Short mmCIF file of C-alpha atoms in Angstrom, two decimals:
data_model
loop_
_atom_site.label_atom_id
_atom_site.label_comp_id
_atom_site.label_asym_id
_atom_site.label_seq_id
_atom_site.Cartn_x
_atom_site.Cartn_y
_atom_site.Cartn_z
CA MET L 17 2.86 -12.62 -25.82
CA ARG L 18 0.82 -9.45 -26.18
CA SER L 19 2.41 -6.08 -26.69
CA ASN L 20 3.54 -4.33 -23.54
CA GLY L 21 2.92 -0.83 -24.92
CA THR L 22 6.11 0.48 -23.30
CA MET L 23 7.74 3.65 -24.60
CA ARG L 24 11.15 4.70 -23.39
CA THR L 25 11.01 8.42 -24.18
CA ARG L 26 9.97 10.33 -21.07
CA ARG L 27 8.64 13.86 -20.96
CA HIS L 28 8.52 15.66 -17.68
CA ARG L 29 5.45 17.53 -16.46
CA PRO L 30 6.80 19.22 -13.31
CA LEU L 31 3.54 20.88 -12.28
CA ALA L 32 1.45 17.72 -12.63
CA ALA L 33 4.01 15.64 -10.81
CA LEU L 34 4.40 18.19 -8.01
CA THR L 35 0.63 18.44 -7.54
CA GLY L 36 0.30 14.68 -7.32
CA LEU L 37 3.19 14.44 -4.89
CA LEU L 38 1.73 17.11 -2.61
CA VAL L 39 -1.64 15.35 -2.51
CA THR L 40 0.11 12.05 -1.82
CA ALA L 41 2.09 13.60 1.02
CA GLY L 42 -1.12 15.02 2.46
CA LEU L 43 -2.75 11.61 2.36
CA VAL L 44 0.23 10.05 4.09
CA LEU L 45 0.11 12.65 6.87
CA THR L 46 -3.65 12.25 7.22
CA ALA L 47 -3.32 8.48 7.37
CA THR L 48 -0.61 8.67 10.01
CA THR L 49 -2.73 10.98 12.17
CA THR L 50 -5.82 8.84 11.70
CA ALA L 51 -3.97 5.64 12.54
CA ALA L 52 -2.38 7.16 15.64
CA SER L 53 -5.78 8.40 16.86
CA ALA L 54 -7.29 4.99 16.23
CA GLN L 55 -4.55 3.30 18.25
CA THR L 56 -5.12 5.68 21.16
CA ALA L 57 -8.85 5.10 21.06
CA THR L 58 -8.38 1.35 20.96
CA ALA L 59 -6.07 1.42 23.95
CA ARG L 60 -8.70 3.30 25.98
CA SER L 61 -11.65 1.26 24.79
CA THR L 62 -13.34 -1.39 26.89
CA ALA L 63 -15.31 -2.79 23.95
CA ALA L 64 -15.29 -6.49 23.16
CA PRO L 65 -12.32 -7.67 21.04
CA ALA L 66 -14.53 -8.55 18.09
CA ALA L 67 -15.81 -4.98 17.89
CA SER L 68 -12.34 -3.50 17.84
CA ALA L 69 -10.60 -6.06 15.65
CA PRO L 70 -7.95 -4.28 13.59
CA HIS L 71 -8.33 -3.99 9.85
CA ALA L 72 -11.90 -5.29 9.74
CA THR L 73 -13.75 -4.52 6.53
CA ALA L 74 -16.32 -1.77 6.83
CA SER L 75 -19.60 -3.59 6.20
CA PRO L 76 -21.98 -2.03 3.67
CA THR L 77 -25.41 -1.26 5.08
CA ALA L 78 -28.66 0.15 3.79
CA ALA L 79 -27.60 3.48 5.30
CA ASP L 80 -24.49 3.79 3.13
CA PRO L 81 -24.97 6.95 1.04
CA VAL L 82 -24.52 6.88 -2.72
CA GLY L 83 -22.25 9.72 -3.72
CA PRO L 84 -22.35 11.65 -6.99
CA ARG L 85 -20.18 10.94 -10.00
CA GLN L 86 -16.87 12.80 -9.67
CA GLY L 87 -14.35 14.02 -12.23
CA ASP L 88 -11.15 13.73 -10.21
CA PHE L 89 -9.66 11.92 -7.24
CA LEU L 90 -9.34 14.90 -4.89
CA SER L 91 -13.03 15.84 -5.19
CA ALA L 92 -14.04 12.24 -4.55
CA PHE L 93 -11.68 11.86 -1.61
CA LEU L 94 -12.90 15.06 0.04
CA TYR L 95 -16.48 13.83 -0.32
CA SER L 96 -15.49 10.56 1.36
CA VAL L 97 -13.96 12.43 4.29
CA ALA L 98 -17.45 13.65 5.19
CA LYS L 99 -19.13 10.38 4.19
CA PRO L 100 -16.56 7.59 4.59
CA THR L 101 -19.02 4.76 3.87
CA ALA L 102 -20.17 6.32 0.60
CA LEU L 103 -20.77 4.08 -2.37
CA PRO L 104 -20.03 5.17 -5.94
CA ILE L 105 -23.02 5.21 -8.26
CA GLY L 106 -23.82 1.74 -9.58
CA ALA L 107 -21.97 -0.27 -6.93
CA ASN L 108 -23.32 -2.99 -4.63
CA ASP L 109 -26.74 -3.61 -6.10
CA TRP L 110 -27.05 -7.06 -4.58
CA SER L 111 -30.10 -7.84 -6.73
CA CYS L 112 -28.12 -7.38 -9.95
CA LYS L 113 -27.91 -10.43 -12.21
CA PRO L 114 -25.28 -10.46 -14.96
CA GLY L 115 -26.59 -10.53 -18.53
CA ARG L 116 -25.33 -12.41 -21.55
CA ALA L 117 -23.24 -9.46 -22.76
CA HIS L 118 -21.34 -9.18 -19.46
CA PRO L 119 -21.70 -12.50 -17.63
CA ARG L 120 -19.15 -11.75 -14.92
CA PRO L 121 -19.62 -9.14 -12.16
CA VAL L 122 -16.85 -6.59 -11.73
CA VAL L 123 -15.35 -6.09 -8.27
CA LEU L 124 -13.50 -2.81 -7.67
CA VAL L 125 -10.54 -2.83 -5.27
CA HIS L 126 -9.23 0.53 -4.00
CA GLY L 127 -5.71 1.59 -3.06
CA THR L 128 -3.69 2.46 0.05
CA PHE L 129 -4.90 5.43 2.15
CA GLU L 130 -8.10 5.48 0.10
CA ASN L 131 -11.56 3.89 -0.11
CA ARG L 132 -14.09 2.56 -2.59
CA TYR L 133 -15.66 5.94 -3.30
CA ALA L 134 -12.45 7.94 -3.63
CA ASN L 135 -11.08 5.67 -6.35
CA TRP L 136 -14.23 4.60 -8.17
CA ALA L 137 -16.62 7.58 -8.23
CA ALA L 138 -16.23 7.77 -12.02
CA LEU L 139 -15.51 4.22 -13.17
CA SER L 140 -18.29 2.53 -11.20
CA PRO L 141 -21.13 4.46 -12.90
CA THR L 142 -19.36 4.04 -16.25
CA LEU L 143 -19.32 0.27 -15.82
CA LYS L 144 -22.93 0.26 -14.63
CA ASP L 145 -24.00 2.27 -17.68
CA ALA L 146 -22.18 -0.28 -19.85
CA GLY L 147 -24.34 -3.06 -18.41
CA TYR L 148 -22.07 -4.60 -15.78
CA CYS L 149 -23.03 -5.69 -12.28
CA VAL L 150 -20.58 -3.66 -10.19
CA PHE L 151 -19.43 -4.21 -6.63
CA ALA L 152 -16.92 -2.35 -4.46
CA LEU L 153 -15.55 -3.13 -1.02
CA ASN L 154 -13.75 -1.16 1.67
CA TYR L 155 -10.90 -3.13 3.24
CA GLY L 156 -7.77 -2.93 5.33
CA GLY L 157 -9.05 -0.61 8.06
CA THR L 158 -11.72 -0.10 10.68
CA LYS L 159 -13.50 3.13 9.81
CA GLY L 160 -13.01 6.53 8.23
CA PRO L 161 -11.82 7.40 4.72
CA ILE L 162 -8.23 6.18 5.23
CA LEU L 163 -8.24 2.45 4.49
CA ALA L 164 -6.06 -0.28 2.93
CA THR L 165 -3.34 0.29 5.53
CA GLY L 166 -3.59 -3.13 7.17
CA ASP L 167 -1.60 -6.29 6.55
CA ILE L 168 -1.99 -7.15 2.87
CA ALA L 169 -2.51 -10.88 3.48
CA LYS L 170 -5.43 -10.08 5.79
CA SER L 171 -6.82 -7.66 3.23
CA ALA L 172 -6.65 -10.42 0.62
CA GLY L 173 -8.75 -12.55 2.96
CA GLN L 174 -11.35 -9.77 3.06
CA LEU L 175 -11.36 -9.66 -0.73
CA ASP L 176 -11.85 -13.43 -0.79
CA ALA L 177 -14.91 -13.17 1.44
CA PHE L 178 -16.33 -10.29 -0.61
CA VAL L 179 -15.86 -12.15 -3.90
CA ASP L 180 -17.65 -15.17 -2.44
CA ARG L 181 -20.52 -12.92 -1.40
CA VAL L 182 -20.73 -11.42 -4.91
CA ARG L 183 -20.68 -14.86 -6.52
CA ALA L 184 -23.41 -16.11 -4.22
CA ALA L 185 -25.62 -13.07 -4.85
CA THR L 186 -25.20 -13.01 -8.62
CA GLY L 187 -24.89 -16.72 -9.36
CA ALA L 188 -21.68 -16.12 -11.30
CA ASP L 189 -18.92 -18.72 -11.18
CA LYS L 190 -16.21 -16.11 -11.65
CA VAL L 191 -15.78 -12.35 -11.33
CA ASP L 192 -13.44 -9.82 -12.90
CA LEU L 193 -11.34 -7.61 -10.64
CA VAL L 194 -10.38 -4.00 -11.34
CA GLY L 195 -7.86 -2.68 -8.86
CA TYR L 196 -5.90 0.48 -8.22
CA SER L 197 -2.37 0.69 -6.75
CA GLN L 198 -2.32 -1.74 -3.80
CA GLY L 199 -5.72 -2.88 -5.05
CA GLY L 200 -4.10 -3.95 -8.29
CA MET L 201 -1.35 -5.90 -6.57
CA MET L 202 -3.10 -7.36 -3.49
CA PRO L 203 -5.44 -9.54 -5.61
CA ARG L 204 -2.35 -11.36 -6.88
CA TYR L 205 -1.81 -12.60 -3.31
CA TYR L 206 -5.44 -13.74 -3.27
CA ILE L 207 -4.99 -15.51 -6.61
CA LYS L 208 -1.71 -17.14 -5.60
CA ASN L 209 -2.36 -18.10 -1.98
CA LEU L 210 -6.10 -18.12 -1.27
CA GLY L 211 -7.60 -19.99 -4.20
CA GLY L 212 -8.56 -16.89 -6.15
CA ALA L 213 -7.45 -18.34 -9.48
CA ALA L 214 -10.58 -20.52 -9.52
CA LYS L 215 -12.85 -17.50 -8.96
CA ILE L 216 -11.23 -14.77 -11.10
CA ASP L 217 -11.25 -14.51 -14.87
CA LYS L 218 -9.53 -11.14 -15.37
CA LEU L 219 -7.47 -8.78 -13.23
CA VAL L 220 -7.24 -5.23 -14.59
CA ALA L 221 -4.79 -3.18 -12.55
CA PHE L 222 -4.28 0.58 -12.62
CA VAL L 223 -0.72 1.55 -11.54
CA PRO L 224 -0.25 -1.53 -9.32
CA THR L 225 2.64 -1.86 -6.88
CA ASN L 226 3.65 -5.19 -8.39
CA HIS L 227 7.36 -4.78 -7.66
CA GLY L 228 7.09 -2.32 -4.80
CA THR L 229 7.79 1.39 -4.73
CA SER L 230 10.27 3.77 -3.18
CA LEU L 231 7.69 6.62 -3.30
CA LEU L 232 10.39 8.78 -4.89
CA GLY L 233 12.82 7.57 -2.27
CA PHE L 234 10.68 8.16 0.85
CA GLY L 235 10.15 4.45 1.44
CA LEU L 236 13.86 3.71 1.35
CA LEU L 237 14.58 6.84 3.38
CA ALA L 238 12.40 5.48 6.19
CA ARG L 239 14.73 2.49 6.39
CA LEU L 240 17.79 4.72 6.69
CA ILE L 241 16.44 6.79 9.61
CA PRO L 242 16.68 4.84 12.89
CA GLY L 243 13.20 3.80 14.03
CA ALA L 244 11.36 5.33 11.07
CA ASP L 245 10.64 1.97 9.47
CA VAL L 246 9.26 0.66 12.78
CA VAL L 247 6.87 3.60 13.05
CA ALA L 248 5.78 3.20 9.43
CA GLY L 249 5.14 -0.49 9.99
CA ALA L 250 3.13 0.20 13.14
CA VAL L 251 0.72 2.70 11.58
CA CYS L 252 0.60 1.22 8.08
CA PRO L 253 1.77 -2.38 7.67
CA ALA L 254 0.75 -2.26 4.00
CA CYS L 255 3.14 0.64 3.40
CA GLU L 256 6.16 -1.28 4.62
CA GLN L 257 5.05 -4.34 2.66
CA GLN L 258 4.94 -2.32 -0.58
CA VAL L 259 8.45 -0.88 -0.35
CA VAL L 260 10.86 -2.13 -3.01
CA GLY L 261 12.69 -5.22 -1.75
CA SER L 262 10.26 -6.00 1.07
CA ARG L 263 9.84 -9.61 2.11
CA PHE L 264 6.19 -9.48 1.05
CA ILE L 265 7.00 -8.35 -2.50
CA LYS L 266 9.79 -10.92 -2.86
CA GLU L 267 7.54 -13.77 -1.74
CA LEU L 268 4.64 -12.58 -3.90
CA ASN L 269 6.77 -12.62 -7.05
CA ALA L 270 8.75 -15.76 -6.27
CA GLY L 271 8.05 -18.69 -8.55
CA GLY L 272 6.24 -16.65 -11.20
CA GLU L 273 4.19 -13.47 -11.13
CA THR L 274 0.98 -14.74 -12.74
CA ASP L 275 -1.38 -17.69 -12.86
CA PRO L 276 -2.23 -19.16 -16.29
CA ALA L 277 -5.92 -19.33 -15.36
CA VAL L 278 -6.23 -15.53 -15.10
CA ASP L 279 -5.83 -12.78 -17.71
CA TYR L 280 -3.86 -9.77 -16.44
CA THR L 281 -3.84 -6.21 -17.75
CA VAL L 282 -1.65 -3.49 -16.24
CA ILE L 283 -2.36 0.17 -17.05
CA THR L 284 0.24 2.72 -16.03
CA THR L 285 1.52 6.21 -16.85
CA TRP L 286 4.90 7.81 -17.45
CA TYR L 287 4.09 10.38 -14.78
CA ASP L 288 3.43 8.01 -11.90
CA GLU L 289 4.74 9.79 -8.81
CA VAL L 290 4.11 6.89 -6.43
CA VAL L 291 5.13 3.68 -8.24
CA THR L 292 8.61 4.63 -9.38
CA PRO L 293 9.89 3.87 -11.89
CA TYR L 294 6.53 3.54 -13.59
CA SER L 295 7.65 0.40 -15.42
CA SER L 296 7.90 -1.47 -12.10
CA ALA L 297 4.11 -1.82 -12.28
CA PHE L 298 4.46 -4.14 -15.27
CA LEU L 299 4.17 -7.89 -14.89
CA ALA L 300 6.66 -10.29 -16.46
CA PRO L 301 5.77 -11.00 -20.12
CA ALA L 302 3.46 -13.95 -20.65
CA ARG L 303 0.68 -15.01 -23.02
CA ASN L 304 -1.95 -13.91 -20.50
CA VAL L 305 -0.33 -10.54 -19.66
CA THR L 306 -0.90 -7.17 -21.31
CA ASN L 307 1.16 -4.21 -20.07
CA GLU L 308 -0.17 -0.84 -21.19
CA THR L 309 1.09 2.73 -20.86
CA VAL L 310 -1.44 5.54 -21.26
CA GLN L 311 1.01 7.62 -23.29
CA SER L 312 1.32 4.82 -25.87
CA HIS L 313 -2.22 5.76 -26.86
CA CYS L 314 -2.25 9.47 -25.96
CA LEU L 315 1.21 10.98 -26.06
CA ILE L 316 0.15 14.30 -24.51
CA ASP L 317 -1.76 12.80 -21.56
CA PRO L 318 -0.08 14.03 -18.32
CA ILE L 319 -2.13 11.79 -16.00
CA THR L 320 -0.52 10.88 -12.67
CA HIS L 321 -0.93 7.99 -10.21
CA LEU L 322 -3.69 9.56 -8.14
CA ASN L 323 -6.02 10.49 -10.97
CA ILE L 324 -5.56 7.61 -13.39
CA THR L 325 -8.93 6.01 -12.59
CA TYR L 326 -10.50 9.31 -13.70
CA ASP L 327 -8.60 9.46 -16.99
CA ARG L 328 -10.51 8.91 -20.24
CA THR L 329 -7.72 7.03 -22.02
CA ALA L 330 -7.01 4.77 -19.03
CA THR L 331 -10.73 4.09 -18.61
CA ARG L 332 -11.03 3.00 -22.23
CA LEU L 333 -8.07 0.65 -21.80
CA ALA L 334 -9.80 -0.90 -18.79
CA LEU L 335 -13.09 -1.31 -20.65
CA ASN L 336 -11.23 -2.93 -23.55
CA ALA L 337 -9.52 -5.35 -21.18
CA LEU L 338 -12.84 -6.37 -19.63
CA ASP L 339 -14.55 -6.81 -23.00
CA PRO L 340 -11.91 -7.29 -25.73
CA ALA L 341 -14.52 -8.46 -28.24
CA HIS L 342 -15.94 -4.92 -28.29
CA ALA L 343 -12.74 -2.96 -27.80
CA GLN L 344 -12.59 0.62 -29.02
CA ARG L 345 -9.57 2.67 -29.91
CA PRO L 346 -8.55 4.88 -26.95
CA THR L 347 -8.68 8.62 -27.57
CA CYS L 348 -7.07 11.57 -25.81
#
């Protein structure tokens, strides 16, 4: 078994945590408004059912703009509000052929209420510069910047189709997945239930919701207020499915949390304001599991859930997981 990198001492960073929580709350409110508007529009629409199918993946087209490299989540998310189909630099070059140094393409999987650009505007160009073929999908929604709200099993089906497309384009037998939050947990459903174990070599997960989350108690609070859980489930099925103790989480983890054919790396932070406690992101110890905490490598790093894919230490841990033969010591 590899080291889990867990440290029990916790230091509080009230300002960082409060900032992350406020942004999270804003995203939740935005998602709720967006979902409600979408439901109203659908009810009034006379379009064919196929055109208005819920939770369809936004298809990349030649018109999708390529956004600039960003240094933080909020800047990237705000850019995606204006350009919701934006691609991060380096992603979705369908002519890319993997080289000997990096023979497997990397597929980036975003988190709940977010999109491929918001989460990967820094890591995608970093991976491209390192010589990887990089691909990123939008999933779990119809349009706009607020995605990954749909039923997680259906989203896993969209990931399955996207991985097959990447494999066909690149000629690779397997790909590596790098996911964030729901995007770090949802691929486990794909691996367990949709044949993903035969197509995936590594899953690197930033702050995944592997054992659910209470969102500092808000998820459980919704179940205590009459009707609140029904509303949450209507506008965001994935939210209800990710609450601690949900049927989805129980079934996902039943019978073992990992597949021996896949290598798993979890990267989390003491100051995660969404997946609480932060250690619930960790997978059960196994020979093919590595659980990492950013602060085990940089004690003073105050990184939170929302910005972890923009963090230098976390990025190095992800690069090391993808290419352990050329691993470098993480720095603050």
